[in-house]
Amino acid sequence: MTTRPRSGRHFLQIPGPTNVPDRILRAMDRPTIDHRGPEFARLAAGILEDLKPVFRTSDPVVIYPSSGTGAWEAALVNTLSPGDPVLMVETGHFATLWCDMARRLGLEVELLPGDWRHGVDPDQIEARMAEDRGHQIKAVCVVHNETSTGVTSRIPEVRKAIDRAGHSALFMVDTISSLASIDYRQDEWGVDVTVGGSQKGLMLPPGLGFNALSGKALAAAKSARLPKSYWDWQPMLSANAKGVFPYTPATNLLYGLRESLSMLQEQGLEQVFGRHARHAEATRRAVRTWGLELLCLDPREYSSSLTAALAPETLDADALRAAILERYDLSLGNGLGKLAGRVFRIGHLGDFNDLMLAGTLSGIEMGLKQLGVPIPASGVAAALDHLSAPERAHQRRASAA
Ligand SMILES: Cc1ncc(COP(=O)(O)O)c(C=O)c1O
C-alpha cells in the first residue's frame, strides 16, 4: 500500500495487466444479459469471427473464462496423452511454469536449458527433432514473448527448424504477451495451438483465456487421453456453433472484448505493431543512456511489449521499484524467479502513447536519481529524441533494422 494521498492517474507499466482504455471500461459497464438469449448469440458470433484475424488464422478460436494459465492447460489436455514426450525451451519464468504444469499433468517434458537472456534457438530445436527419428516427441511448446525477460523468440524460424527435421510433432505457442502487440501469424507459421490471454495486448482486464486451433490440433484431440472436462474443446466448439457456451461465459468481459476488437480493427494491426516497436526502441535507448544493461542479448529478439533492464550491481531492483511506486505512483514489473531483485521490467504494451512512455521513463529516471544511482546522461532525453524524430527518420530506421 502506498502512503501518500494520490492525485492523477496511476501509471500501470507492468507488462500486463495493461491499462484498460476508457472505451473498454465503458463498454463493460452495462447490465449482464441472458447468455442463452439471441442478443448474446449475436455478440458471441461476432467476437468469435473477429478474433480470428488477431491470431491471423481462419481456424476456430475458443474463449475460456480463465487466466492465461487455464489456456495453457487447455492446449495440453486437449491434444496429448499421459506419458507423451513434449519438448519445451527454458526461455524464462513463464516457459518454466508451463513446463512444470505439463509435468504435473503427466507428460514427459524435456526442457532444453536456457540462460533467460535468449529466445528459442531454432538450430537446437532442429538438432533435437532430427535425433527423434521415431517421432516420439508429440509436441513442441514455446513462449513467443517471454514476459519475464523481454525476449521474443523467432517463431517462423522455429517452425522451419521443425520442418527441416521432417518432424510431425504439434507446435504450440504461448502468445500471452505478444498477441495484438507483436506480429504473429498462426496459419502462415504453421502453429497448431496458440495460447492467449485478455490482459495484455487486447487491453482488457484479466479473465479471458484463448486457444486458436489448427485442423491438426483438432485431429489430435480425437485421440488425446489426458483427462479434461472444463477445458474440453469439443463441447465448447459445439456450443459456440449455436452462439452459446457450455457454461456461464464472462459476459461483461466479452462486451469489453467486442470493443477491443473494434479498436484494433480501427487502428489496424500493422499500425499497432509499429507503435509497439517504436516505443520499445525509445525505451531501449533510455535504458542504455542511463548506463544500464538490457537483459535481452540478441537484437533480433528484442521485445516490443516490454523491456527488462538489469539494475546496477549495488542496487536491489525491488528497492528501486518500491521507491518509484511510493513517490511517483508508477508500477513497474518485478524480476521473476531467478531474476528476482536483479531486473525491473518496463511494460510498453496495450493502450499506450508517446506521452505515457515519456511519463513512465521520467518516473524511472527520477527514481534512479533519488536513490543516488549515477546516470551518465538523461535516458528520457534520448527517448524523446527518438520519439520526436521526423516520420521519415523513423521509417528509415525501421527499414534499416
Ligand atoms: C508469457 C506468459 N505466459 C503465461 C502467463 C500466465 O498467465 P496468467 O497469469 O494470466 O495465468 C503469463 C502471465 O503473465 C505470461 O506473461
PDB file of C-alpha atoms and ligand atoms in Angstrom, residues 15-16 67-70 72 94 143 145-148 174-177 199-200 206, ligand 1:
ATOM      1  CA  PRO A  15       3.931  -5.900 -18.677  1.00  0.00           C
ATOM      2  CA  GLY A  16       0.330  -6.828 -18.104  1.00  0.00           C
ATOM      3  CA  SER A  67      -6.449 -16.590 -16.862  1.00  0.00           C
ATOM      4  CA  GLY A  68      -3.708 -17.479 -19.333  1.00  0.00           C
ATOM      5  CA  THR A  69      -2.673 -20.439 -17.187  1.00  0.00           C
ATOM      6  CA  GLY A  70      -6.027 -22.082 -17.911  1.00  0.00           C
ATOM      7  CA  TRP A  72      -2.020 -23.324 -21.245  1.00  0.00           C
ATOM      8  CA  PHE A  94       6.803 -18.481 -17.926  1.00  0.00           C
ATOM      9  CA  VAL A 143       6.654 -18.995 -25.444  1.00  0.00           C
ATOM     10  CA  ASN A 145       7.321 -13.357 -25.947  1.00  0.00           C
ATOM     11  CA  GLU A 146       8.901 -14.250 -22.571  1.00  0.00           C
ATOM     12  CA  THR A 147       7.314 -11.699 -20.277  1.00  0.00           C
ATOM     13  CA  SER A 148       9.893 -12.377 -17.568  1.00  0.00           C
ATOM     14  CA  ASP A 174       2.128 -19.047 -25.918  1.00  0.00           C
ATOM     15  CA  THR A 175       1.318 -15.542 -27.190  1.00  0.00           C
ATOM     16  CA  ILE A 176       0.024 -14.211 -23.886  1.00  0.00           C
ATOM     17  CA  SER A 177       2.229 -11.112 -24.015  1.00  0.00           C
ATOM     18  CA  GLN A 199      -4.972  -8.711 -20.072  1.00  0.00           C
ATOM     19  CA  LYS A 200      -2.102  -7.552 -22.284  1.00  0.00           C
ATOM     20  CA  PRO A 206      -7.609 -10.343 -16.745  1.00  0.00           C
TER      21      PRO A 206
HETATM   22  C1  LIG B   1       4.033 -15.339 -21.416  1.00  0.00           C
HETATM   23  C2  LIG B   1       3.078 -15.681 -20.322  1.00  0.00           C
HETATM   24  N1  LIG B   1       2.562 -16.908 -20.271  1.00  0.00           N
HETATM   25  C3  LIG B   1       1.673 -17.266 -19.320  1.00  0.00           C
HETATM   26  C4  LIG B   1       1.265 -16.377 -18.348  1.00  0.00           C
HETATM   27  C5  LIG B   1       0.284 -16.806 -17.315  1.00  0.00           C
HETATM   28  O1  LIG B   1      -0.907 -16.138 -17.496  1.00  0.00           O
HETATM   29  P1  LIG B   1      -1.906 -15.826 -16.295  1.00  0.00           P
HETATM   30  O2  LIG B   1      -1.105 -15.145 -15.221  1.00  0.00           O
HETATM   31  O3  LIG B   1      -2.963 -14.969 -16.916  1.00  0.00           O
HETATM   32  O4  LIG B   1      -2.442 -17.125 -15.824  1.00  0.00           O
HETATM   33  C6  LIG B   1       1.764 -15.078 -18.367  1.00  0.00           C
HETATM   34  C7  LIG B   1       1.353 -14.096 -17.368  1.00  0.00           C
HETATM   35  O5  LIG B   1       1.825 -13.002 -17.307  1.00  0.00           O
HETATM   36  C8  LIG B   1       2.691 -14.727 -19.372  1.00  0.00           C
HETATM   37  O6  LIG B   1       3.201 -13.489 -19.439  1.00  0.00           O
END
